[in-house]
Structure formats: structure tokens, C-alpha cells
CSV table of C-alpha atoms and ligand atoms in Angstrom, one decimal:
chain,number,residue,atom,x,y,z
A,1,MET,CA,-25.6,-7.2,12.8
A,2,LYS,CA,-23.9,-4.2,10.4
A,3,THR,CA,-24.8,-4.1,6.7
A,4,PRO,CA,-21.6,-6.2,5.0
A,5,ILE,CA,-19.3,-4.0,3.0
A,6,ARG,CA,-18.0,-5.3,-0.3
A,7,VAL,CA,-14.2,-5.3,-0.8
A,8,ALA,CA,-13.2,-5.8,-4.5
A,9,VAL,CA,-9.6,-7.5,-4.3
A,10,THR,CA,-7.3,-7.9,-7.8
A,11,GLY,CA,-5.0,-10.2,-8.2
A,12,ALA,CA,-7.0,-12.5,-5.6
A,13,ALA,CA,-5.3,-15.7,-6.7
A,14,GLY,CA,-1.8,-14.6,-6.5
A,15,GLN,CA,1.0,-14.9,-4.0
A,16,ILE,CA,-0.5,-11.7,-1.8
A,17,GLY,CA,-4.3,-12.7,-2.6
A,18,TYR,CA,-3.7,-15.6,-1.1
A,19,SER,CA,-2.7,-14.5,2.8
A,20,LEU,CA,-4.4,-11.2,2.6
A,21,LEU,CA,-8.7,-12.9,1.4
A,22,PHE,CA,-8.5,-15.4,4.9
A,23,ARG,CA,-7.3,-12.2,6.5
A,24,ILE,CA,-9.9,-9.8,5.4
A,25,ALA,CA,-12.8,-12.6,5.9
A,26,SER,CA,-11.8,-12.9,9.7
A,27,GLY,CA,-12.2,-9.7,10.8
A,28,ALA,CA,-8.6,-8.2,10.6
A,29,MET,CA,-9.0,-5.6,8.1
A,30,PHE,CA,-12.3,-4.1,9.2
A,31,GLY,CA,-13.0,-5.7,12.7
A,32,PRO,CA,-14.8,-8.1,14.5
A,33,GLU,CA,-18.2,-6.5,14.1
A,34,GLN,CA,-18.0,-5.8,10.3
A,35,PRO,CA,-19.1,-8.3,7.8
A,36,VAL,CA,-17.9,-8.3,4.5
A,37,ILE,CA,-18.4,-9.4,0.8
A,38,LEU,CA,-15.4,-10.5,-1.5
A,39,GLN,CA,-15.5,-9.5,-4.8
A,40,LEU,CA,-12.4,-11.3,-5.8
A,41,ILE,CA,-11.1,-10.0,-9.2
A,42,GLU,CA,-8.4,-12.3,-11.7
A,43,ALA,CA,-6.9,-11.9,-14.8
A,44,PRO,CA,-8.6,-13.2,-18.2
A,45,ILE,CA,-6.6,-16.3,-17.8
A,46,GLU,CA,-7.9,-19.9,-17.4
A,47,LYS,CA,-5.2,-20.8,-15.0
A,48,ALA,CA,-5.5,-17.8,-12.8
A,49,MET,CA,-9.5,-18.2,-12.4
A,50,LYS,CA,-8.8,-22.1,-11.8
A,51,ALA,CA,-6.8,-21.2,-9.3
A,52,LEU,CA,-9.2,-18.8,-7.8
A,53,GLU,CA,-12.0,-21.2,-8.0
A,54,GLY,CA,-9.5,-23.2,-5.3
A,55,VAL,CA,-9.6,-19.9,-2.6
A,56,VAL,CA,-13.2,-19.6,-2.7
A,57,MET,CA,-13.2,-23.0,-1.5
A,58,GLU,CA,-10.8,-22.7,1.1
A,59,LEU,CA,-12.7,-19.5,1.9
A,60,ASP,CA,-16.3,-21.3,2.2
A,61,ASP,CA,-14.0,-23.7,3.9
A,62,CYS,CA,-13.2,-21.9,7.0
A,63,ALA,CA,-16.7,-20.8,7.5
A,64,PHE,CA,-15.9,-16.7,8.4
A,65,PRO,CA,-18.7,-15.7,10.2
A,66,LEU,CA,-18.1,-12.3,8.7
A,67,LEU,CA,-18.0,-13.5,5.0
A,68,LYS,CA,-21.2,-13.0,3.9
A,69,GLY,CA,-20.7,-13.8,0.1
A,70,THR,CA,-17.9,-14.2,-2.6
A,71,VAL,CA,-17.6,-13.2,-5.9
A,72,MET,CA,-15.6,-14.5,-8.3
A,73,THR,CA,-14.6,-12.6,-11.5
A,74,ASP,CA,-12.6,-11.6,-14.4
A,75,ASP,CA,-14.7,-9.2,-15.3
A,76,ALA,CA,-13.5,-5.5,-13.6
A,77,ASN,CA,-16.9,-4.0,-14.1
A,78,VAL,CA,-18.5,-7.2,-12.2
A,79,GLY,CA,-16.1,-7.2,-9.6
A,80,PHE,CA,-15.6,-3.1,-8.9
A,81,LYS,CA,-19.8,-2.8,-8.9
A,82,ASP,CA,-20.7,-0.7,-5.8
A,83,ALA,CA,-17.1,-1.9,-4.1
A,84,ASN,CA,-17.0,0.3,-1.0
A,85,TRP,CA,-13.0,-1.0,-0.7
A,86,CYS,CA,-10.6,-1.5,-3.8
A,87,LEU,CA,-7.8,-3.3,-3.1
A,88,LEU,CA,-5.3,-3.4,-6.4
A,89,VAL,CA,-3.0,-5.9,-5.9
A,90,GLY,CA,-3.0,-7.9,-9.2
A,91,ALA,CA,0.3,-7.2,-11.1
A,92,LYS,CA,3.4,-8.6,-12.2
A,93,PRO,CA,6.2,-8.7,-9.2
A,94,ARG,CA,9.6,-8.0,-10.4
A,95,GLY,CA,12.4,-10.8,-10.2
A,96,PRO,CA,16.3,-10.5,-8.9
A,97,GLY,CA,17.7,-7.7,-10.6
A,98,MET,CA,15.1,-5.4,-11.5
A,99,GLU,CA,13.7,-2.6,-10.0
A,100,ARG,CA,10.0,-2.0,-9.2
A,101,ALA,CA,10.0,0.8,-12.4
A,102,ASP,CA,10.6,-1.8,-14.8
A,103,LEU,CA,7.4,-3.0,-14.5
A,104,LEU,CA,5.8,0.4,-15.5
A,105,LYS,CA,5.1,-0.3,-18.8
A,106,ASP,CA,3.5,-3.6,-18.2
A,107,ASN,CA,1.7,-2.7,-15.1
A,108,GLY,CA,1.1,0.9,-15.5
A,109,ARG,CA,-1.5,0.3,-18.0
A,110,ILE,CA,-3.8,-1.8,-15.7
A,111,PHE,CA,-4.2,0.8,-13.8
A,112,ILE,CA,-5.4,2.7,-16.5
A,113,GLY,CA,-8.6,0.2,-17.4
A,114,GLN,CA,-9.2,0.1,-13.4
A,115,GLY,CA,-9.0,3.3,-12.8
A,116,LYS,CA,-11.7,4.0,-14.8
A,117,VAL,CA,-14.1,1.2,-14.2
A,118,ILE,CA,-13.7,2.0,-10.3
A,119,ASP,CA,-14.9,5.6,-11.0
A,120,ALA,CA,-17.7,4.2,-13.2
A,121,VAL,CA,-19.0,1.4,-11.3
A,122,ALA,CA,-17.6,1.8,-7.5
A,123,ALA,CA,-19.5,3.2,-4.3
A,124,ASP,CA,-19.9,6.2,-4.0
A,125,ASN,CA,-17.7,6.2,-0.7
A,126,ALA,CA,-14.9,4.1,-2.4
A,127,ARG,CA,-11.8,3.8,-1.3
A,128,VAL,CA,-8.8,2.6,-3.3
A,129,ALA,CA,-5.4,1.2,-2.0
A,130,VAL,CA,-2.5,0.4,-4.6
A,131,VAL,CA,-0.4,-2.5,-3.7
A,132,GLY,CA,0.9,-3.5,-7.5
A,133,ASN,CA,4.1,-1.9,-8.6
A,134,PRO,CA,5.3,0.4,-8.5
A,135,ALA,CA,2.5,1.4,-6.8
A,136,ASN,CA,3.1,5.3,-6.2
A,137,THR,CA,2.8,5.8,-9.6
A,138,ASN,CA,0.2,3.1,-10.8
A,139,CYS,CA,-1.8,4.8,-7.6
A,140,MET,CA,-1.4,8.1,-9.3
A,141,ILE,CA,-2.1,6.2,-12.8
A,142,ALA,CA,-5.7,5.1,-11.5
A,143,ALA,CA,-6.6,8.4,-9.8
A,144,SER,CA,-5.5,10.6,-13.2
A,145,GLN,CA,-8.9,8.1,-14.9
A,146,ALA,CA,-11.3,9.2,-12.2
A,147,LYS,CA,-13.9,12.1,-12.6
A,148,ARG,CA,-16.4,11.1,-9.6
A,149,LEU,CA,-13.8,9.7,-7.0
A,150,PRO,CA,-11.7,12.5,-5.6
A,151,ALA,CA,-8.0,12.2,-5.8
A,152,ASP,CA,-7.4,11.6,-2.4
A,153,ARG,CA,-9.8,8.5,-2.3
A,154,PHE,CA,-7.0,6.6,-4.1
A,155,THR,CA,-4.1,5.8,-1.6
A,156,ALA,CA,-0.9,3.6,-2.1
A,157,MET,CA,0.8,1.4,0.3
A,158,VAL,CA,4.3,1.8,1.9
A,159,ARG,CA,2.9,0.4,5.4
A,160,LEU,CA,5.4,-2.6,4.2
A,161,ASP,CA,8.3,0.2,4.5
A,162,GLN,CA,7.0,1.5,8.1
A,163,ASN,CA,6.5,-1.8,9.8
A,164,ARG,CA,10.0,-2.8,7.9
A,165,ALA,CA,11.5,0.0,9.6
A,166,GLN,CA,10.1,-0.2,12.8
A,167,SER,CA,11.0,-3.5,13.0
A,168,GLN,CA,15.1,-2.9,12.3
A,169,LEU,CA,15.2,0.2,14.9
A,170,ALA,CA,14.0,-2.5,17.6
A,171,LYS,CA,16.2,-4.8,16.7
A,172,LYS,CA,19.2,-2.1,17.0
A,173,ALA,CA,18.0,-0.5,20.0
A,174,GLY,CA,17.3,-4.2,21.6
A,175,VAL,CA,14.2,-2.8,22.5
A,176,ASP,CA,10.4,-4.8,21.8
A,177,LEU,CA,8.9,-3.6,18.9
A,178,THR,CA,6.1,-1.5,20.7
A,179,ALA,CA,8.4,0.5,21.8
A,180,VAL,CA,9.1,2.5,18.6
A,181,LYS,CA,7.1,4.9,17.4
A,182,ASP,CA,6.2,7.2,14.9
A,183,ILE,CA,8.3,6.3,12.3
A,184,PHE,CA,7.3,7.2,9.2
A,185,ILE,CA,7.8,6.9,5.0
A,186,TYR,CA,8.5,9.5,2.9
A,187,GLY,CA,8.4,9.4,-0.9
A,188,ASN,CA,8.5,6.4,-3.1
A,189,HIS,CA,7.7,2.8,-2.4
A,190,SER,CA,11.6,2.4,-3.8
A,191,PRO,CA,15.0,1.9,-2.9
A,192,THR,CA,15.0,5.9,-2.5
A,193,MET,CA,12.1,5.9,0.5
A,194,PHE,CA,13.0,8.0,3.0
A,195,PRO,CA,12.5,6.2,6.9
A,196,ALA,CA,12.1,9.6,9.0
A,197,PHE,CA,14.3,8.3,11.8
A,198,ALA,CA,14.8,11.9,13.3
A,199,HIS,CA,11.0,11.9,14.0
A,200,ALA,CA,11.2,8.3,15.8
A,201,THR,CA,10.8,7.5,19.4
A,202,ILE,CA,11.9,4.4,21.4
A,203,GLY,CA,10.6,3.9,24.7
A,204,GLY,CA,9.4,7.7,24.5
A,205,LYS,CA,12.5,9.1,23.7
A,206,PRO,CA,14.2,10.3,20.7
A,207,ALA,CA,15.2,7.3,18.3
A,208,THR,CA,18.6,9.4,17.6
A,209,SER,CA,19.2,9.9,21.7
A,210,VAL,CA,18.5,6.0,21.8
A,211,ILE,CA,20.8,4.7,18.7
A,212,THR,CA,23.4,7.3,18.7
A,213,ASP,CA,25.2,5.7,15.7
A,214,SER,CA,24.3,8.6,13.2
A,215,VAL,CA,26.3,6.7,10.5
A,216,TRP,CA,23.7,3.4,10.8
A,217,LEU,CA,21.1,5.5,10.7
A,218,GLN,CA,21.7,7.6,7.8
A,219,GLY,CA,23.1,4.5,5.6
A,220,PRO,CA,22.6,0.5,6.6
A,221,PHE,CA,19.3,1.6,8.2
A,222,CYS,CA,17.7,3.7,5.5
A,223,GLU,CA,19.4,1.3,3.0
A,224,THR,CA,18.3,-1.9,4.5
A,225,VAL,CA,14.6,-0.8,4.7
A,226,GLY,CA,14.8,1.0,1.3
A,227,LYS,CA,16.2,-2.6,-0.2
A,228,ARG,CA,14.3,-5.1,2.2
A,229,GLY,CA,12.4,-6.6,-0.8
A,230,ALA,CA,15.0,-7.0,-3.1
A,231,ALA,CA,16.7,-8.9,-0.2
A,232,ILE,CA,13.8,-10.7,0.4
A,233,ILE,CA,13.6,-12.1,-3.6
A,234,ALA,CA,17.4,-13.0,-3.4
A,235,ALA,CA,16.2,-15.0,-0.5
A,236,ARG,CA,13.2,-16.5,-1.3
A,237,GLY,CA,13.2,-16.6,-4.8
A,238,ALA,CA,9.8,-14.9,-5.1
A,239,SER,CA,8.8,-11.2,-3.5
A,240,SER,CA,7.2,-10.7,-0.3
A,241,ALA,CA,3.7,-12.1,0.1
A,242,ALA,CA,2.5,-12.5,4.0
A,243,SER,CA,4.1,-9.8,5.1
A,244,ALA,CA,2.7,-7.6,2.2
A,245,ALA,CA,-0.9,-8.7,2.8
A,246,ASN,CA,0.0,-7.9,6.7
A,247,ALA,CA,0.7,-4.6,5.6
A,248,LEU,CA,-2.3,-4.0,3.7
A,249,VAL,CA,-4.4,-5.1,6.5
A,250,ASP,CA,-2.5,-2.8,8.4
A,251,HIS,CA,-3.0,-0.1,6.0
A,252,VAL,CA,-6.5,-0.6,5.7
A,253,ARG,CA,-7.0,-0.8,9.4
A,254,SER,CA,-5.4,2.5,10.1
A,255,LEU,CA,-7.6,4.1,7.7
A,256,VAL,CA,-10.4,3.1,9.1
A,257,THR,CA,-9.6,4.1,12.7
A,258,PRO,CA,-9.9,7.6,13.6
A,259,GLY,CA,-6.8,8.7,15.5
A,260,ALA,CA,-4.4,6.2,14.0
A,261,ILE,CA,-1.1,8.0,12.7
A,262,HIS,CA,0.6,6.0,9.8
A,263,SER,CA,2.5,6.2,6.6
A,264,VAL,CA,0.3,6.2,3.5
A,265,ALA,CA,1.3,7.6,0.3
A,266,VAL,CA,-1.3,10.1,-0.7
A,267,LYS,CA,-1.3,12.6,-3.7
A,268,SER,CA,0.9,15.8,-2.7
A,269,ASN,CA,-0.5,19.3,-2.4
A,270,GLY,CA,3.1,20.3,-2.1
A,271,ALA,CA,4.0,19.4,1.5
A,272,TYR,CA,7.6,18.7,2.9
A,273,GLY,CA,8.4,19.9,-0.9
A,274,PHE,CA,7.1,17.1,-2.7
A,275,ASP,CA,6.0,18.0,-6.4
A,276,ALA,CA,2.3,18.6,-6.8
A,277,ASN,CA,0.2,15.4,-8.3
A,278,VAL,CA,3.1,12.6,-7.4
A,279,TRP,CA,1.7,10.4,-4.8
A,280,ALA,CA,4.4,10.5,-1.4
A,281,GLY,CA,4.3,8.5,1.5
A,282,MET,CA,4.0,11.1,4.0
A,283,PRO,CA,2.6,11.0,7.7
A,284,VAL,CA,-1.2,11.1,7.9
A,285,ARG,CA,-4.3,10.8,10.4
A,286,THR,CA,-7.0,9.6,10.2
A,287,THR,CA,-9.7,11.6,10.7
A,288,THR,CA,-13.2,9.9,10.0
A,289,PRO,CA,-13.5,6.2,8.7
A,290,GLY,CA,-11.7,5.9,5.1
A,291,SER,CA,-10.8,9.9,5.5
A,292,TYR,CA,-7.4,11.3,6.5
A,293,GLU,CA,-5.1,14.7,6.7
A,294,VAL,CA,-1.2,14.8,6.3
A,295,ILE,CA,0.6,15.8,9.5
A,296,GLN,CA,2.4,18.9,8.3
A,297,GLY,CA,5.3,20.6,10.5
A,298,TYR,CA,7.7,18.0,11.0
A,299,ALA,CA,11.0,19.7,11.1
A,300,MET,CA,13.0,18.5,8.2
A,301,ASP,CA,17.5,18.8,8.5
A,302,ASP,CA,19.8,19.1,5.4
A,303,PHE,CA,20.1,14.9,5.3
A,304,ALA,CA,16.6,14.7,5.5
A,305,LYS,CA,15.8,17.3,2.6
A,306,SER,CA,18.3,15.3,0.2
A,307,LYS,CA,16.5,12.2,0.6
A,308,ILE,CA,13.2,13.8,0.0
A,309,ALA,CA,14.3,15.7,-2.9
A,310,ALA,CA,15.8,12.4,-4.5
A,311,THR,CA,12.5,10.9,-3.5
A,312,ASN,CA,10.7,13.2,-5.1
A,313,LYS,CA,12.8,13.5,-8.3
A,314,GLU,CA,12.0,9.4,-8.8
A,315,LEU,CA,8.3,10.2,-8.5
A,316,VAL,CA,8.8,13.2,-11.0
A,317,ASP,CA,10.6,10.8,-13.6
A,318,GLU,CA,8.2,7.9,-13.5
A,319,ARG,CA,5.1,10.1,-13.8
A,320,ALA,CA,7.3,11.8,-16.8
A,321,MET,CA,7.6,7.9,-18.2
A,322,VAL,CA,3.9,7.1,-17.8
A,323,ALA,CA,2.3,10.9,-19.7
A,324,GLU,CA,1.7,9.5,-22.6
A,325,MET,CA,-0.3,6.5,-21.3
A,326,ILE,CA,-2.2,8.7,-18.9
A,327,ALA,CA,-2.9,11.5,-21.4
B,1,NAD,P1,1.3,-12.5,-7.9
B,1,NAD,O1,2.3,-12.8,-9.9
B,1,NAD,O2,1.3,-14.0,-7.1
B,1,NAD,O3,-0.3,-12.4,-8.4
B,1,NAD,C1,-0.5,-11.3,-9.1
B,1,NAD,C2,-1.9,-11.9,-9.5
B,1,NAD,O4,-2.5,-10.8,-10.3
B,1,NAD,C3,-1.8,-13.0,-10.4
B,1,NAD,O5,-3.0,-13.8,-10.1
B,1,NAD,C4,-2.4,-12.2,-11.9
B,1,NAD,O6,-3.1,-13.3,-12.5
B,1,NAD,C5,-3.4,-11.0,-11.5
B,1,NAD,N1,-3.4,-10.3,-12.0
B,1,NAD,C6,-2.5,-9.5,-13.0
B,1,NAD,N2,-3.5,-8.7,-13.8
B,1,NAD,C7,-4.5,-9.0,-13.3
B,1,NAD,C8,-5.6,-7.9,-13.3
B,1,NAD,N3,-5.7,-6.9,-14.8
B,1,NAD,N4,-6.6,-7.9,-13.1
B,1,NAD,C9,-7.0,-8.7,-11.8
B,1,NAD,N5,-5.4,-9.4,-11.7
B,1,NAD,C10,-4.6,-9.7,-12.3
B,1,NAD,O7,1.7,-11.9,-7.8
B,1,NAD,P2,2.0,-11.1,-6.4
B,1,NAD,O8,3.1,-11.7,-5.1
B,1,NAD,O9,0.6,-11.5,-5.2
B,1,NAD,O10,2.6,-9.4,-6.1
B,1,NAD,C11,1.1,-8.8,-6.7
B,1,NAD,C12,2.2,-7.3,-7.2
B,1,NAD,O11,2.8,-6.7,-5.6
B,1,NAD,C13,3.1,-7.1,-8.0
B,1,NAD,O12,3.4,-6.2,-8.4
B,1,NAD,C14,4.5,-6.7,-6.6
B,1,NAD,O13,5.4,-6.2,-6.6
B,1,NAD,C15,3.6,-5.6,-5.7
B,1,NAD,N6,3.9,-6.0,-4.7
B,1,NAD,C16,3.8,-4.7,-4.0
B,1,NAD,C17,4.1,-4.5,-2.3
B,1,NAD,C18,4.3,-3.0,-1.6
B,1,NAD,O14,4.9,-3.4,-0.6
B,1,NAD,N7,3.6,-2.2,-2.4
B,1,NAD,C19,4.4,-5.8,-1.7
B,1,NAD,C20,5.0,-6.9,-2.4
B,1,NAD,C21,4.7,-6.8,-3.5
B,2,LMR,C1,8.7,-5.8,-1.3
B,2,LMR,O1,8.8,-4.2,-0.9
B,2,LMR,O2,8.7,-6.7,-1.0
B,2,LMR,C2,7.8,-5.4,-2.5
B,2,LMR,O3,7.5,-4.2,-3.0
B,2,LMR,C3,8.1,-6.3,-3.8
B,2,LMR,C4,9.5,-5.7,-4.5
B,2,LMR,O4,9.3,-5.9,-5.6
B,2,LMR,O5,10.3,-5.6,-3.7
């Protein structure tokens, strides 16, 4: 039996938490051979901690063979202690009519404190995945507080957007979802994100030769993917939760699977024209478990370049909004 890994999850009693924890404990995130200890962190609010007790009772009641322990806490120093993976979900969700960047002032602060504590107490091999919105900039904030852990350990999730794009392309082409490959998300987890359809394939052929309607690809396709979160809020009255949890399972699973190629928001080093030190969605290849390299060299036409410039500008603007906070 392998040594259990410690997985810290913030916002564990929230909507996403309720879909996520059971998937981790069942082995979906780290595989059927890897035992886990869940270190569940909630806000210091009586109602949230009470709800967390209920969630832990349900985890117990699942009798998951891979779940070797649970910690329940409102103290980040306890929750992140020796954690190998830190899944930062806990943050306010947006409501109707808001953009995710509107959450920056409230949520940004959370990631200052958590970035510092993770850097101080998490395991030497700790990896961080940020889901709480606005995810890219919150990830940049958390990484800015770290002195021990290198910046490439901090990733933000754009996998939900990749999954959404894959699904939309499959529906339009009338093919099984698995026929769609290599659709990657560039930039911010916001309506400016760019799902780079020109590099995707459908049934092994360029997506643009299967879906020849370029007006649809450049317009409704990009818009549907970019505004899917708002569409779900309008329909459900609450932001996506099960699909977000599923995307986080995919994000981490791909990051621990050498050879996997997938979209992750990572610290830019200038690739594809993104400013250095913004966290931008890009295609990455997992090298060793938890480590990755950005896949460079996808050619971008003028349309793609203009989309990337717009999403990069938004990331730069968000960074400017929190400059004082992280100074
Ligand atoms: P929720 O309100 O249901 O749950 C959030 C939980 O976080 C609450 O239980 C709250 O008590 C807890 N929390 C707040 N501050 C905390 C802190 N400092 N430490 C620990 N816990 C804390 O919200 P949700 O639907 O689970 O969404 C969580 C976040 O994820 C939101 O910001 C949402 O916008 C975002 N989200 C991101 C994506 C993505 O693709 N990146 C997708 C869906 C949702
Ligand atoms: C999503 O994309 O579903 C989430 O980021 C939630 C939101 O605010 O849209």
C-alpha cells in the first residue's frame, strides 16, 4: 500500500466541495492505488463548520477504502500542514450580472493569507490548484506570497473551459465527444478566454475542415464557451458546481499523469505574447507527476492574436487592481 498523500481543500463545505471530496476519496483524482488524507478547511463561521461536520459524516458513511483520514479545521496552519496538494476552492461565487473580476477585492485577500501559510507549512513537494474566482489572478496573488515554493507549483483551473469547448465542438460536428482532441484554452477564466479551435482536431482532421462555418467558430462558439458560467448562473440560480469539481479532478489527474496534454493557467514566461507574471491558460504537457512544460510553437493567425491580446490585457488590468494588495 502506498503512503497516503495529504490533500488540503478550502471551501470544503461549499457547493463545489460537496461534489469534489467524494471524487477525491473514491480515487478519481489520484488513481485507484493512491490513499489520501483529506485536510478540509472552512471559513471560521459556525454554520460553515457545522456543515463541514455533516460532510465528514457522509465521507465516513461512504467507507472509501482509499480515505485514510480527515482533518476538519478553520485554521489554515492546521489545514495546509504537510499538504502535498492544496486545492483552493473556498471563495465567494459571483451572482447574476457580475463578472468574476468583481470578486477580486473580496476574494483576493483570502489568497494572500493562504499563499503565505502554504509556503510556510505545506510539504516540500506541494502543488497548488486555484479554483476560487477570479482564478488566474487569485493564483498570481497566492504565488506572490511564496518564497520557498517556486511559482510553477501554482496553477489555476481553465479545464472547465476546455471541457466546455470540447463538448460544444462535438455537438456542432455531430460526433462523439472523444473524437475532439487538442482544444486548448488561452488566457483568463473569463469571457475573454480564447478556445483555440484552429489547433483542435475532430476525428483526426483539423476541426476547421470538419466545421467549416468560421463565423460560428469565431463568434457563437467562443462566446458560448466564454459565457457558459454566466449562462449556468442564469439557469440554475447558482454557479456551476458539479462540472467545476469534475474539471478540478481532470486538472489534477492530468497534472499527475506524465504525457498528458491539457490546458492549465500557469505563470507566463512570455509564450504566445502573454505578459510575464500573469497566470494565463496555455497548453501544457505533464512531464513528471505534478510538473509540466508549456507547449510552445502553435501558430496563431491574426484572429487568434487579437483574442490573446484582449485576454492578456484583462489579466494585466486585474494584476494592476491588486498591485497594492500584493506589494
Ligand atoms: P460556495 O459559496 O458554495 O462555497 C464556498 C465555500 O468557501 C463556503 O463554504 C465558504 O464558507 C468557504 N470559504 C470562504 N472563505 C474561506 C476561507 N478563507 N477559507 C476556507 N473556506 C472559505 O461557492 P462554490 O460554488 O463552491 O464556489 C467556490 C468558488 O469557486 C467561487 O469563487 C466560484 O466563483 C469559483 N468557481 C470557479 C470555477 C472555475 O472554473 N475556476 C468554476 C466554478 C466556481
Ligand atoms: C464558471 O465558469 O462556471 C465559474 O467560474 C463560475 C462563474 O462565476 O461563472
